[in-house]
PDB file of N, CA, C and O and ligand atoms in Angstrom:
ATOM      1  N   MET A  17       7.612  -4.815  -7.116  1.00  0.00           N
ATOM      2  CA  MET A  17       7.531  -4.820  -5.657  1.00  0.00           C
ATOM      3  C   MET A  17       6.086  -5.008  -5.206  1.00  0.00           C
ATOM      4  O   MET A  17       5.180  -4.399  -5.749  1.00  0.00           O
ATOM      5  N   VAL A  18       5.900  -5.853  -4.210  1.00  0.00           N
ATOM      6  CA  VAL A  18       4.566  -6.059  -3.660  1.00  0.00           C
ATOM      7  C   VAL A  18       4.296  -5.014  -2.587  1.00  0.00           C
ATOM      8  O   VAL A  18       5.031  -4.899  -1.602  1.00  0.00           O
ATOM      9  N   CYS A  19       3.262  -4.222  -2.827  1.00  0.00           N
ATOM     10  CA  CYS A  19       2.828  -3.213  -1.845  1.00  0.00           C
ATOM     11  C   CYS A  19       1.882  -3.880  -0.859  1.00  0.00           C
ATOM     12  O   CYS A  19       0.960  -4.587  -1.259  1.00  0.00           O
ATOM     13  N   LEU A  20       2.089  -3.635   0.417  1.00  0.00           N
ATOM     14  CA  LEU A  20       1.241  -4.231   1.449  1.00  0.00           C
ATOM     15  C   LEU A  20       0.142  -3.289   1.912  1.00  0.00           C
ATOM     16  O   LEU A  20      -0.566  -3.562   2.871  1.00  0.00           O
ATOM     17  N   SER A  21       0.019  -2.145   1.214  1.00  0.00           N
ATOM     18  CA  SER A  21      -1.066  -1.185   1.461  1.00  0.00           C
ATOM     19  C   SER A  21      -1.102  -0.665   2.904  1.00  0.00           C
ATOM     20  O   SER A  21      -2.171  -0.492   3.471  1.00  0.00           O
ATOM     21  N   CYS A  22       0.069  -0.438   3.464  1.00  0.00           N
ATOM     22  CA  CYS A  22       0.109   0.146   4.811  1.00  0.00           C
ATOM     23  C   CYS A  22      -0.195   1.640   4.767  1.00  0.00           C
ATOM     24  O   CYS A  22      -0.569   2.249   5.760  1.00  0.00           O
ATOM     25  N   GLY A  23       0.019   2.247   3.601  1.00  0.00           N
ATOM     26  CA  GLY A  23      -0.296   3.661   3.417  1.00  0.00           C
ATOM     27  C   GLY A  23       0.812   4.635   3.773  1.00  0.00           C
ATOM     28  O   GLY A  23       0.672   5.837   3.557  1.00  0.00           O
ATOM     29  N   PHE A  24       1.913   4.125   4.286  1.00  0.00           N
ATOM     30  CA  PHE A  24       2.941   5.037   4.812  1.00  0.00           C
ATOM     31  C   PHE A  24       3.457   6.019   3.760  1.00  0.00           C
ATOM     32  O   PHE A  24       3.550   7.224   4.021  1.00  0.00           O
ATOM     33  N   CYS A  25       3.785   5.512   2.581  1.00  0.00           N
ATOM     34  CA  CYS A  25       4.341   6.429   1.567  1.00  0.00           C
ATOM     35  C   CYS A  25       3.300   7.451   1.127  1.00  0.00           C
ATOM     36  O   CYS A  25       3.619   8.627   0.947  1.00  0.00           O
ATOM     37  N   CYS A  26       2.063   7.016   0.962  1.00  0.00           N
ATOM     38  CA  CYS A  26       0.998   7.944   0.532  1.00  0.00           C
ATOM     39  C   CYS A  26       0.646   8.954   1.626  1.00  0.00           C
ATOM     40  O   CYS A  26       0.187  10.053   1.347  1.00  0.00           O
ATOM     41  N   LYS A  27       0.864   8.575   2.890  1.00  0.00           N
ATOM     42  CA  LYS A  27       0.573   9.486   4.008  1.00  0.00           C
ATOM     43  C   LYS A  27       1.666  10.523   4.192  1.00  0.00           C
ATOM     44  O   LYS A  27       1.435  11.586   4.776  1.00  0.00           O
ATOM     45  N   THR A  28       2.858  10.207   3.751  1.00  0.00           N
ATOM     46  CA  THR A  28       3.999  11.044   4.121  1.00  0.00           C
ATOM     47  C   THR A  28       4.700  11.759   2.978  1.00  0.00           C
ATOM     48  O   THR A  28       5.372  12.766   3.204  1.00  0.00           O
ATOM     49  N   MET A  29       4.566  11.256   1.748  1.00  0.00           N
ATOM     50  CA  MET A  29       5.335  11.877   0.666  1.00  0.00           C
ATOM     51  C   MET A  29       4.605  11.793  -0.668  1.00  0.00           C
ATOM     52  O   MET A  29       5.184  11.447  -1.691  1.00  0.00           O
ATOM     53  N   SER A  30       3.337  12.147  -0.650  1.00  0.00           N
ATOM     54  CA  SER A  30       2.593  12.150  -1.915  1.00  0.00           C
ATOM     55  C   SER A  30       3.200  13.160  -2.882  1.00  0.00           C
ATOM     56  O   SER A  30       3.475  14.299  -2.504  1.00  0.00           O
ATOM     57  N   PRO A  31       3.395  12.775  -4.155  1.00  0.00           N
ATOM     58  CA  PRO A  31       3.890  13.749  -5.131  1.00  0.00           C
ATOM     59  C   PRO A  31       2.865  14.843  -5.421  1.00  0.00           C
ATOM     60  O   PRO A  31       3.203  15.873  -5.994  1.00  0.00           O
ATOM     61  N   ILE A  32       1.639  14.653  -4.990  1.00  0.00           N
ATOM     62  CA  ILE A  32       0.595  15.658  -5.240  1.00  0.00           C
ATOM     63  C   ILE A  32       0.743  16.847  -4.290  1.00  0.00           C
ATOM     64  O   ILE A  32       0.629  17.995  -4.686  1.00  0.00           O
ATOM     65  N   ASN A  33       0.985  16.558  -3.019  1.00  0.00           N
ATOM     66  CA  ASN A  33       1.079  17.677  -2.065  1.00  0.00           C
ATOM     67  C   ASN A  33       2.258  17.566  -1.090  1.00  0.00           C
ATOM     68  O   ASN A  33       2.376  18.364  -0.164  1.00  0.00           O
ATOM     69  N   GLY A  34       3.090  16.569  -1.262  1.00  0.00           N
ATOM     70  CA  GLY A  34       4.270  16.434  -0.405  1.00  0.00           C
ATOM     71  C   GLY A  34       3.986  15.850   0.966  1.00  0.00           C
ATOM     72  O   GLY A  34       4.898  15.714   1.786  1.00  0.00           O
ATOM     73  N   GLY A  35       2.744  15.510   1.224  1.00  0.00           N
ATOM     74  CA  GLY A  35       2.402  14.976   2.543  1.00  0.00           C
ATOM     75  C   GLY A  35       1.307  13.930   2.429  1.00  0.00           C
ATOM     76  O   GLY A  35       1.403  13.043   1.588  1.00  0.00           O
ATOM     77  N   TYR A  36       0.258  14.067   3.229  1.00  0.00           N
ATOM     78  CA  TYR A  36      -0.853  13.102   3.226  1.00  0.00           C
ATOM     79  C   TYR A  36      -1.665  13.295   1.958  1.00  0.00           C
ATOM     80  O   TYR A  36      -2.264  14.343   1.732  1.00  0.00           O
ATOM     81  N   CYS A  37      -1.684  12.292   1.119  1.00  0.00           N
ATOM     82  CA  CYS A  37      -2.291  12.440  -0.210  1.00  0.00           C
ATOM     83  C   CYS A  37      -3.812  12.572  -0.131  1.00  0.00           C
ATOM     84  O   CYS A  37      -4.478  11.785   0.546  1.00  0.00           O
ATOM     85  N   PRO A  38      -4.359  13.549  -0.844  1.00  0.00           N
ATOM     86  CA  PRO A  38      -5.824  13.719  -0.850  1.00  0.00           C
ATOM     87  C   PRO A  38      -6.551  12.566  -1.557  1.00  0.00           C
ATOM     88  O   PRO A  38      -7.770  12.443  -1.400  1.00  0.00           O
ATOM     89  N   LEU A  39      -5.820  11.765  -2.305  1.00  0.00           N
ATOM     90  CA  LEU A  39      -6.448  10.638  -3.021  1.00  0.00           C
ATOM     91  C   LEU A  39      -6.429   9.351  -2.202  1.00  0.00           C
ATOM     92  O   LEU A  39      -6.977   8.336  -2.620  1.00  0.00           O
ATOM     93  N   LEU A  40      -5.821   9.386  -1.032  1.00  0.00           N
ATOM     94  CA  LEU A  40      -5.694   8.175  -0.220  1.00  0.00           C
ATOM     95  C   LEU A  40      -7.004   7.851   0.504  1.00  0.00           C
ATOM     96  O   LEU A  40      -7.636   8.733   1.086  1.00  0.00           O
ATOM     97  N   ARG A  41      -7.403   6.597   0.419  1.00  0.00           N
ATOM     98  CA  ARG A  41      -8.583   6.109   1.132  1.00  0.00           C
ATOM     99  C   ARG A  41      -8.170   4.898   1.954  1.00  0.00           C
ATOM    100  O   ARG A  41      -7.127   4.303   1.711  1.00  0.00           O
ATOM    101  N   ASN A  42      -9.006   4.515   2.902  1.00  0.00           N
ATOM    102  CA  ASN A  42      -8.677   3.327   3.677  1.00  0.00           C
ATOM    103  C   ASN A  42      -9.917   2.607   4.158  1.00  0.00           C
ATOM    104  O   ASN A  42     -11.009   3.194   4.269  1.00  0.00           O
ATOM    105  N   GLU A  43      -9.726   1.343   4.393  1.00  0.00           N
ATOM    106  CA  GLU A  43     -10.719   0.536   5.090  1.00  0.00           C
ATOM    107  C   GLU A  43      -9.946  -0.187   6.170  1.00  0.00           C
ATOM    108  O   GLU A  43      -9.153  -1.086   5.879  1.00  0.00           O
ATOM    109  N   GLY A  44     -10.108   0.258   7.392  1.00  0.00           N
ATOM    110  CA  GLY A  44      -9.282  -0.270   8.473  1.00  0.00           C
ATOM    111  C   GLY A  44      -7.828   0.078   8.216  1.00  0.00           C
ATOM    112  O   GLY A  44      -7.509   1.226   7.886  1.00  0.00           O
ATOM    113  N   ASP A  45      -6.970  -0.920   8.315  1.00  0.00           N
ATOM    114  CA  ASP A  45      -5.543  -0.659   8.117  1.00  0.00           C
ATOM    115  C   ASP A  45      -5.095  -0.906   6.674  1.00  0.00           C
ATOM    116  O   ASP A  45      -3.894  -0.938   6.402  1.00  0.00           O
ATOM    117  N   VAL A  46      -6.052  -1.076   5.774  1.00  0.00           N
ATOM    118  CA  VAL A  46      -5.716  -1.239   4.352  1.00  0.00           C
ATOM    119  C   VAL A  46      -5.941   0.098   3.642  1.00  0.00           C
ATOM    120  O   VAL A  46      -7.060   0.600   3.577  1.00  0.00           O
ATOM    121  N   TYR A  47      -4.852   0.664   3.138  1.00  0.00           N
ATOM    122  CA  TYR A  47      -4.896   1.966   2.464  1.00  0.00           C
ATOM    123  C   TYR A  47      -4.743   1.759   0.964  1.00  0.00           C
ATOM    124  O   TYR A  47      -3.968   0.915   0.518  1.00  0.00           O
ATOM    125  N   TYR A  48      -5.488   2.540   0.192  1.00  0.00           N
ATOM    126  CA  TYR A  48      -5.439   2.367  -1.261  1.00  0.00           C
ATOM    127  C   TYR A  48      -5.654   3.710  -1.960  1.00  0.00           C
ATOM    128  O   TYR A  48      -6.186   4.662  -1.379  1.00  0.00           O
ATOM    129  N   CYS A  49      -5.245   3.727  -3.210  1.00  0.00           N
ATOM    130  CA  CYS A  49      -5.340   4.942  -4.020  1.00  0.00           C
ATOM    131  C   CYS A  49      -6.715   4.991  -4.678  1.00  0.00           C
ATOM    132  O   CYS A  49      -7.131   4.026  -5.325  1.00  0.00           O
ATOM    133  N   SER A  50      -7.407   6.119  -4.540  1.00  0.00           N
ATOM    134  CA  SER A  50      -8.746   6.232  -5.127  1.00  0.00           C
ATOM    135  C   SER A  50      -8.700   6.545  -6.616  1.00  0.00           C
ATOM    136  O   SER A  50      -9.746   6.574  -7.272  1.00  0.00           O
ATOM    137  N   ASP A  51      -7.513   6.808  -7.152  1.00  0.00           N
ATOM    138  CA  ASP A  51      -7.386   7.041  -8.595  1.00  0.00           C
ATOM    139  C   ASP A  51      -6.151   6.298  -9.109  1.00  0.00           C
ATOM    140  O   ASP A  51      -5.274   6.883  -9.750  1.00  0.00           O
ATOM    141  N   TYR A  52      -6.121   5.024  -8.806  1.00  0.00           N
ATOM    142  CA  TYR A  52      -4.943   4.203  -9.089  1.00  0.00           C
ATOM    143  C   TYR A  52      -4.543   4.230 -10.564  1.00  0.00           C
ATOM    144  O   TYR A  52      -3.357   4.324 -10.897  1.00  0.00           O
ATOM    145  N   GLU A  53      -5.540   4.192 -11.449  1.00  0.00           N
ATOM    146  CA  GLU A  53      -5.243   4.156 -12.886  1.00  0.00           C
ATOM    147  C   GLU A  53      -4.508   5.414 -13.347  1.00  0.00           C
ATOM    148  O   GLU A  53      -3.708   5.374 -14.279  1.00  0.00           O
ATOM    149  N   ASN A  54      -4.799   6.532 -12.700  1.00  0.00           N
ATOM    150  CA  ASN A  54      -4.211   7.820 -13.114  1.00  0.00           C
ATOM    151  C   ASN A  54      -3.216   8.370 -12.106  1.00  0.00           C
ATOM    152  O   ASN A  54      -2.930   9.575 -12.103  1.00  0.00           O
ATOM    153  N   ARG A  55      -2.681   7.497 -11.246  1.00  0.00           N
ATOM    154  CA  ARG A  55      -1.760   7.979 -10.214  1.00  0.00           C
ATOM    155  C   ARG A  55      -0.509   8.577 -10.865  1.00  0.00           C
ATOM    156  O   ARG A  55      -0.138   8.190 -11.986  1.00  0.00           O
ATOM    157  N   PRO A  56       0.139   9.527 -10.192  1.00  0.00           N
ATOM    158  CA  PRO A  56       1.332  10.159 -10.741  1.00  0.00           C
ATOM    159  C   PRO A  56       2.433   9.139 -11.034  1.00  0.00           C
ATOM    160  O   PRO A  56       2.509   8.081 -10.393  1.00  0.00           O
ATOM    161  N   ILE A  57       3.276   9.460 -11.964  1.00  0.00           N
ATOM    162  CA  ILE A  57       4.364   8.556 -12.378  1.00  0.00           C
ATOM    163  C   ILE A  57       5.278   8.205 -11.196  1.00  0.00           C
ATOM    164  O   ILE A  57       5.787   7.097 -11.096  1.00  0.00           O
ATOM    165  N   GLU A  58       5.447   9.145 -10.270  1.00  0.00           N
ATOM    166  CA  GLU A  58       6.301   8.879  -9.105  1.00  0.00           C
ATOM    167  C   GLU A  58       5.728   7.727  -8.265  1.00  0.00           C
ATOM    168  O   GLU A  58       6.479   6.957  -7.661  1.00  0.00           O
ATOM    169  N   CYS A  59       4.419   7.642  -8.220  1.00  0.00           N
ATOM    170  CA  CYS A  59       3.782   6.559  -7.454  1.00  0.00           C
ATOM    171  C   CYS A  59       3.931   5.242  -8.200  1.00  0.00           C
ATOM    172  O   CYS A  59       4.202   4.203  -7.593  1.00  0.00           O
ATOM    173  N   ALA A  60       3.772   5.286  -9.512  1.00  0.00           N
ATOM    174  CA  ALA A  60       3.907   4.065 -10.311  1.00  0.00           C
ATOM    175  C   ALA A  60       5.332   3.528 -10.256  1.00  0.00           C
ATOM    176  O   ALA A  60       5.554   2.310 -10.293  1.00  0.00           O
ATOM    177  N   ASN A  61       6.302   4.419 -10.149  1.00  0.00           N
ATOM    178  CA  ASN A  61       7.711   4.009 -10.147  1.00  0.00           C
ATOM    179  C   ASN A  61       8.248   3.698  -8.761  1.00  0.00           C
ATOM    180  O   ASN A  61       9.414   3.359  -8.618  1.00  0.00           O
ATOM    181  N   HIS A  62       7.402   3.856  -7.740  1.00  0.00           N
ATOM    182  CA  HIS A  62       7.861   3.674  -6.368  1.00  0.00           C
ATOM    183  C   HIS A  62       8.291   2.220  -6.140  1.00  0.00           C
ATOM    184  O   HIS A  62       7.506   1.303  -6.274  1.00  0.00           O
ATOM    185  N   THR A  63       9.553   2.023  -5.814  1.00  0.00           N
ATOM    186  CA  THR A  63      10.053   0.663  -5.591  1.00  0.00           C
ATOM    187  C   THR A  63      10.918   0.619  -4.337  1.00  0.00           C
ATOM    188  O   THR A  63      11.303   1.650  -3.793  1.00  0.00           O
ATOM    189  N   THR A  64      11.214  -0.593  -3.905  1.00  0.00           N
ATOM    190  CA  THR A  64      12.211  -0.798  -2.854  1.00  0.00           C
ATOM    191  C   THR A  64      13.152  -1.900  -3.346  1.00  0.00           C
ATOM    192  O   THR A  64      12.833  -2.589  -4.311  1.00  0.00           O
ATOM    193  N   PRO A  65      14.300  -2.076  -2.722  1.00  0.00           N
ATOM    194  CA  PRO A  65      15.253  -3.085  -3.202  1.00  0.00           C
ATOM    195  C   PRO A  65      14.767  -4.524  -2.989  1.00  0.00           C
ATOM    196  O   PRO A  65      15.429  -5.454  -3.427  1.00  0.00           O
ATOM    197  N   THR A  66      13.647  -4.697  -2.316  1.00  0.00           N
ATOM    198  CA  THR A  66      13.187  -6.055  -2.020  1.00  0.00           C
ATOM    199  C   THR A  66      11.899  -6.365  -2.771  1.00  0.00           C
ATOM    200  O   THR A  66      11.213  -5.460  -3.246  1.00  0.00           O
ATOM    201  N   ASN A  67      11.568  -7.626  -2.845  1.00  0.00           N
ATOM    202  CA  ASN A  67      10.370  -8.061  -3.555  1.00  0.00           C
ATOM    203  C   ASN A  67       9.103  -7.551  -2.874  1.00  0.00           C
ATOM    204  O   ASN A  67       8.177  -7.080  -3.522  1.00  0.00           O
ATOM    205  N   VAL A  68       9.074  -7.649  -1.555  1.00  0.00           N
ATOM    206  CA  VAL A  68       7.947  -7.144  -0.767  1.00  0.00           C
ATOM    207  C   VAL A  68       8.406  -5.860  -0.078  1.00  0.00           C
ATOM    208  O   VAL A  68       9.526  -5.790   0.429  1.00  0.00           O
ATOM    209  N   CYS A  69       7.562  -4.851  -0.065  1.00  0.00           N
ATOM    210  CA  CYS A  69       7.963  -3.551   0.498  1.00  0.00           C
ATOM    211  C   CYS A  69       8.413  -3.673   1.958  1.00  0.00           C
ATOM    212  O   CYS A  69       7.643  -4.095   2.824  1.00  0.00           O
ATOM    213  N   THR A  70       9.628  -3.283   2.194  1.00  0.00           N
ATOM    214  CA  THR A  70      10.204  -3.386   3.540  1.00  0.00           C
ATOM    215  C   THR A  70       9.529  -2.430   4.513  1.00  0.00           C
ATOM    216  O   THR A  70       9.343  -2.755   5.687  1.00  0.00           O
ATOM    217  N   ILE A  71       9.182  -1.264   4.026  1.00  0.00           N
ATOM    218  CA  ILE A  71       8.513  -0.288   4.895  1.00  0.00           C
ATOM    219  C   ILE A  71       7.181  -0.861   5.369  1.00  0.00           C
ATOM    220  O   ILE A  71       6.837  -0.792   6.551  1.00  0.00           O
ATOM    221  N   GLY A  72       6.442  -1.443   4.424  1.00  0.00           N
ATOM    222  CA  GLY A  72       5.154  -2.038   4.780  1.00  0.00           C
ATOM    223  C   GLY A  72       5.305  -3.133   5.818  1.00  0.00           C
ATOM    224  O   GLY A  72       4.524  -3.227   6.767  1.00  0.00           O
ATOM    225  N   LYS A  73       6.327  -3.976   5.658  1.00  0.00           N
ATOM    226  CA  LYS A  73       6.551  -5.056   6.620  1.00  0.00           C
ATOM    227  C   LYS A  73       6.846  -4.489   8.005  1.00  0.00           C
ATOM    228  O   LYS A  73       6.334  -4.981   9.015  1.00  0.00           O
ATOM    229  N   LEU A  74       7.647  -3.437   8.042  1.00  0.00           N
ATOM    230  CA  LEU A  74       7.979  -2.825   9.332  1.00  0.00           C
ATOM    231  C   LEU A  74       6.749  -2.178   9.963  1.00  0.00           C
ATOM    232  O   LEU A  74       6.462  -2.371  11.146  1.00  0.00           O
ATOM    233  N   LYS A  75       6.012  -1.421   9.165  1.00  0.00           N
ATOM    234  CA  LYS A  75       4.848  -0.699   9.689  1.00  0.00           C
ATOM    235  C   LYS A  75       3.758  -1.638  10.180  1.00  0.00           C
ATOM    236  O   LYS A  75       3.015  -1.329  11.111  1.00  0.00           O
ATOM    237  N   LEU A  76       3.631  -2.783   9.512  1.00  0.00           N
ATOM    238  CA  LEU A  76       2.564  -3.728   9.850  1.00  0.00           C
ATOM    239  C   LEU A  76       3.048  -4.852  10.763  1.00  0.00           C
ATOM    240  O   LEU A  76       2.288  -5.754  11.092  1.00  0.00           O
ATOM    241  N   ASN A  77       4.333  -4.782  11.136  1.00  0.00           N
ATOM    242  CA  ASN A  77       4.930  -5.794  12.008  1.00  0.00           C
ATOM    243  C   ASN A  77       4.801  -7.199  11.408  1.00  0.00           C
ATOM    244  O   ASN A  77       4.446  -8.156  12.086  1.00  0.00           O
ATOM    245  N   ILE A  78       5.062  -7.275  10.111  1.00  0.00           N
ATOM    246  CA  ILE A  78       4.992  -8.543   9.394  1.00  0.00           C
ATOM    247  C   ILE A  78       6.385  -9.145   9.338  1.00  0.00           C
ATOM    248  O   ILE A  78       7.328  -8.515   8.861  1.00  0.00           O
ATOM    249  N   LYS A  79       6.494 -10.371   9.830  1.00  0.00           N
ATOM    250  CA  LYS A  79       7.826 -10.981   9.948  1.00  0.00           C
ATOM    251  C   LYS A  79       7.980 -12.267   9.148  1.00  0.00           C
ATOM    252  O   LYS A  79       9.101 -12.668   8.827  1.00  0.00           O
ATOM    253  N   THR A  80       6.903 -12.949   8.844  1.00  0.00           N
ATOM    254  CA  THR A  80       7.025 -14.252   8.176  1.00  0.00           C
ATOM    255  C   THR A  80       6.369 -14.230   6.795  1.00  0.00           C
ATOM    256  O   THR A  80       5.531 -13.370   6.500  1.00  0.00           O
ATOM    257  N   GLU A  81       6.749 -15.210   5.984  1.00  0.00           N
ATOM    258  CA  GLU A  81       6.147 -15.361   4.651  1.00  0.00           C
ATOM    259  C   GLU A  81       4.649 -15.598   4.769  1.00  0.00           C
ATOM    260  O   GLU A  81       3.866 -15.123   3.956  1.00  0.00           O
ATOM    261  N   GLU A  82       4.265 -16.348   5.790  1.00  0.00           N
ATOM    262  CA  GLU A  82       2.839 -16.637   5.996  1.00  0.00           C
ATOM    263  C   GLU A  82       2.071 -15.340   6.275  1.00  0.00           C
ATOM    264  O   GLU A  82       0.960 -15.132   5.754  1.00  0.00           O
ATOM    265  N   GLN A  83       2.658 -14.462   7.072  1.00  0.00           N
ATOM    266  CA  GLN A  83       2.004 -13.181   7.363  1.00  0.00           C
ATOM    267  C   GLN A  83       1.911 -12.317   6.106  1.00  0.00           C
ATOM    268  O   GLN A  83       0.933 -11.609   5.913  1.00  0.00           O
ATOM    269  N   VAL A  84       2.934 -12.381   5.260  1.00  0.00           N
ATOM    270  CA  VAL A  84       2.894 -11.645   3.993  1.00  0.00           C
ATOM    271  C   VAL A  84       1.723 -12.136   3.153  1.00  0.00           C
ATOM    272  O   VAL A  84       0.931 -11.359   2.627  1.00  0.00           O
ATOM    273  N   LYS A  85       1.595 -13.459   3.044  1.00  0.00           N
ATOM    274  CA  LYS A  85       0.510 -14.048   2.239  1.00  0.00           C
ATOM    275  C   LYS A  85      -0.854 -13.644   2.792  1.00  0.00           C
ATOM    276  O   LYS A  85      -1.766 -13.298   2.038  1.00  0.00           O
ATOM    277  N   GLU A  86      -0.995 -13.697   4.107  1.00  0.00           N
ATOM    278  CA  GLU A  86      -2.281 -13.335   4.728  1.00  0.00           C
ATOM    279  C   GLU A  86      -2.613 -11.864   4.448  1.00  0.00           C
ATOM    280  O   GLU A  86      -3.758 -11.507   4.168  1.00  0.00           O
ATOM    281  N   ARG A  87      -1.597 -11.016   4.515  1.00  0.00           N
ATOM    282  CA  ARG A  87      -1.811  -9.588   4.256  1.00  0.00           C
ATOM    283  C   ARG A  87      -2.238  -9.359   2.801  1.00  0.00           C
ATOM    284  O   ARG A  87      -3.144  -8.570   2.529  1.00  0.00           O
ATOM    285  N   ILE A  88      -1.577 -10.020   1.881  1.00  0.00           N
ATOM    286  CA  ILE A  88      -1.905  -9.848   0.463  1.00  0.00           C
ATOM    287  C   ILE A  88      -3.355 -10.285   0.198  1.00  0.00           C
ATOM    288  O   ILE A  88      -4.096  -9.609  -0.516  1.00  0.00           O
ATOM    289  N   ILE A  89      -3.769 -11.370   0.805  1.00  0.00           N
ATOM    290  CA  ILE A  89      -5.156 -11.840   0.630  1.00  0.00           C
ATOM    291  C   ILE A  89      -6.127 -10.807   1.199  1.00  0.00           C
ATOM    292  O   ILE A  89      -7.137 -10.458   0.574  1.00  0.00           O
ATOM    293  N   LYS A  90      -5.818 -10.261   2.374  1.00  0.00           N
ATOM    294  CA  LYS A  90      -6.686  -9.252   2.994  1.00  0.00           C
ATOM    295  C   LYS A  90      -6.808  -8.030   2.100  1.00  0.00           C
ATOM    296  O   LYS A  90      -7.900  -7.514   1.867  1.00  0.00           O
ATOM    297  N   VAL A  91      -5.675  -7.548   1.598  1.00  0.00           N
ATOM    298  CA  VAL A  91      -5.672  -6.356   0.740  1.00  0.00           C
ATOM    299  C   VAL A  91      -6.485  -6.614  -0.524  1.00  0.00           C
ATOM    300  O   VAL A  91      -7.321  -5.801  -0.912  1.00  0.00           O
ATOM    301  N   ARG A  92      -6.258  -7.755  -1.150  1.00  0.00           N
ATOM    302  CA  ARG A  92      -6.970  -8.053  -2.405  1.00  0.00           C
ATOM    303  C   ARG A  92      -8.464  -8.160  -2.177  1.00  0.00           C
ATOM    304  O   ARG A  92      -9.255  -7.721  -2.992  1.00  0.00           O
ATOM    305  N   ASN A  93      -8.871  -8.736  -1.071  1.00  0.00           N
ATOM    306  CA  ASN A  93     -10.302  -8.860  -0.789  1.00  0.00           C
ATOM    307  C   ASN A  93     -10.949  -7.500  -0.611  1.00  0.00           C
ATOM    308  O   ASN A  93     -12.087  -7.288  -1.024  1.00  0.00           O
ATOM    309  N   ILE A  94     -10.240  -6.556  -0.035  1.00  0.00           N
ATOM    310  CA  ILE A  94     -10.798  -5.215   0.173  1.00  0.00           C
ATOM    311  C   ILE A  94     -10.770  -4.410  -1.112  1.00  0.00           C
ATOM    312  O   ILE A  94     -11.769  -3.791  -1.493  1.00  0.00           O
ATOM    313  N   ILE A  95      -9.663  -4.425  -1.819  1.00  0.00           N
ATOM    314  CA  ILE A  95      -9.545  -3.610  -3.044  1.00  0.00           C
ATOM    315  C   ILE A  95     -10.470  -4.155  -4.127  1.00  0.00           C
ATOM    316  O   ILE A  95     -11.043  -3.380  -4.892  1.00  0.00           O
ATOM    317  N   ARG A  96     -10.682  -5.445  -4.168  1.00  0.00           N
ATOM    318  CA  ARG A  96     -11.538  -6.043  -5.198  1.00  0.00           C
ATOM    319  C   ARG A  96     -12.968  -5.512  -5.127  1.00  0.00           C
ATOM    320  O   ARG A  96     -13.644  -5.374  -6.135  1.00  0.00           O
ATOM    321  N   ILE A  97     -13.446  -5.216  -3.929  1.00  0.00           N
ATOM    322  CA  ILE A  97     -14.846  -4.789  -3.799  1.00  0.00           C
ATOM    323  C   ILE A  97     -15.020  -3.289  -3.949  1.00  0.00           C
ATOM    324  O   ILE A  97     -16.111  -2.774  -3.802  1.00  0.00           O
ATOM    325  N   LYS A  98     -13.935  -2.540  -4.263  1.00  0.00           N
ATOM    326  CA  LYS A  98     -14.061  -1.084  -4.448  1.00  0.00           C
ATOM    327  C   LYS A  98     -14.579  -0.773  -5.825  1.00  0.00           C
ATOM    328  O   LYS A  98     -14.305  -1.452  -6.772  1.00  0.00           O
TER     329      LYS A  98
HETATM  330  S1  SF4 B  17      -1.781   9.402  -5.863  1.00  0.00           S
HETATM  331 FE1  SF4 B  17      -2.455   7.429  -5.060  1.00  0.00          FE
HETATM  332  S2  SF4 B  17      -0.589   6.158  -5.027  1.00  0.00           S
HETATM  333 FE2  SF4 B  17       0.073   8.311  -5.210  1.00  0.00          FE
HETATM  334  S3  SF4 B  17       0.426   9.040  -3.111  1.00  0.00           S
HETATM  335 FE3  SF4 B  17      -1.690   9.537  -3.640  1.00  0.00          FE
HETATM  336  S4  SF4 B  17      -2.913   7.799  -2.866  1.00  0.00           S
HETATM  337 FE4  SF4 B  17      -0.767   7.143  -2.987  1.00  0.00          FE
HETATM  338  S1  SF4 B  18       3.592  -1.190   1.659  1.00  0.00           S
HETATM  339 FE1  SF4 B  18       5.230   0.187   0.954  1.00  0.00          FE
HETATM  340  S2  SF4 B  18       4.572   0.902  -1.045  1.00  0.00           S
HETATM  341 FE2  SF4 B  18       2.793   0.028  -0.020  1.00  0.00          FE
HETATM  342  S3  SF4 B  18       1.783   1.759   1.004  1.00  0.00           S
HETATM  343 FE3  SF4 B  18       3.182   0.827   2.486  1.00  0.00          FE
HETATM  344  S4  SF4 B  18       5.101   1.974   2.299  1.00  0.00           S
HETATM  345 FE4  SF4 B  18       3.880   2.401   0.475  1.00  0.00          FE
END
């Protein structure tokens, strides 16, 4: 599943504390895990029935394939420089 880094799952149901994860960081509307390599198994196994996360699309108001591509490029550009 492609995560769009909206942060919703990490803000609301972290396996670490059941709510807003203490490991969550953001740059603008791009949210990312500050310990991605060692994230809990529940986070690694987090999936949705679709190829691209439906929650992320809803939260970010993404409706088209072009918007998905633009979002993925934005996320990669931010995460790459961390
Ligand atoms: S550990 Fe990382 S991936 Fe898991 S909820 Fe926290 S910020 Fe998100
Ligand atoms: S896009 Fe989906 S998996 Fe990624 S942070 Fe948002 S809700 Fe979580």
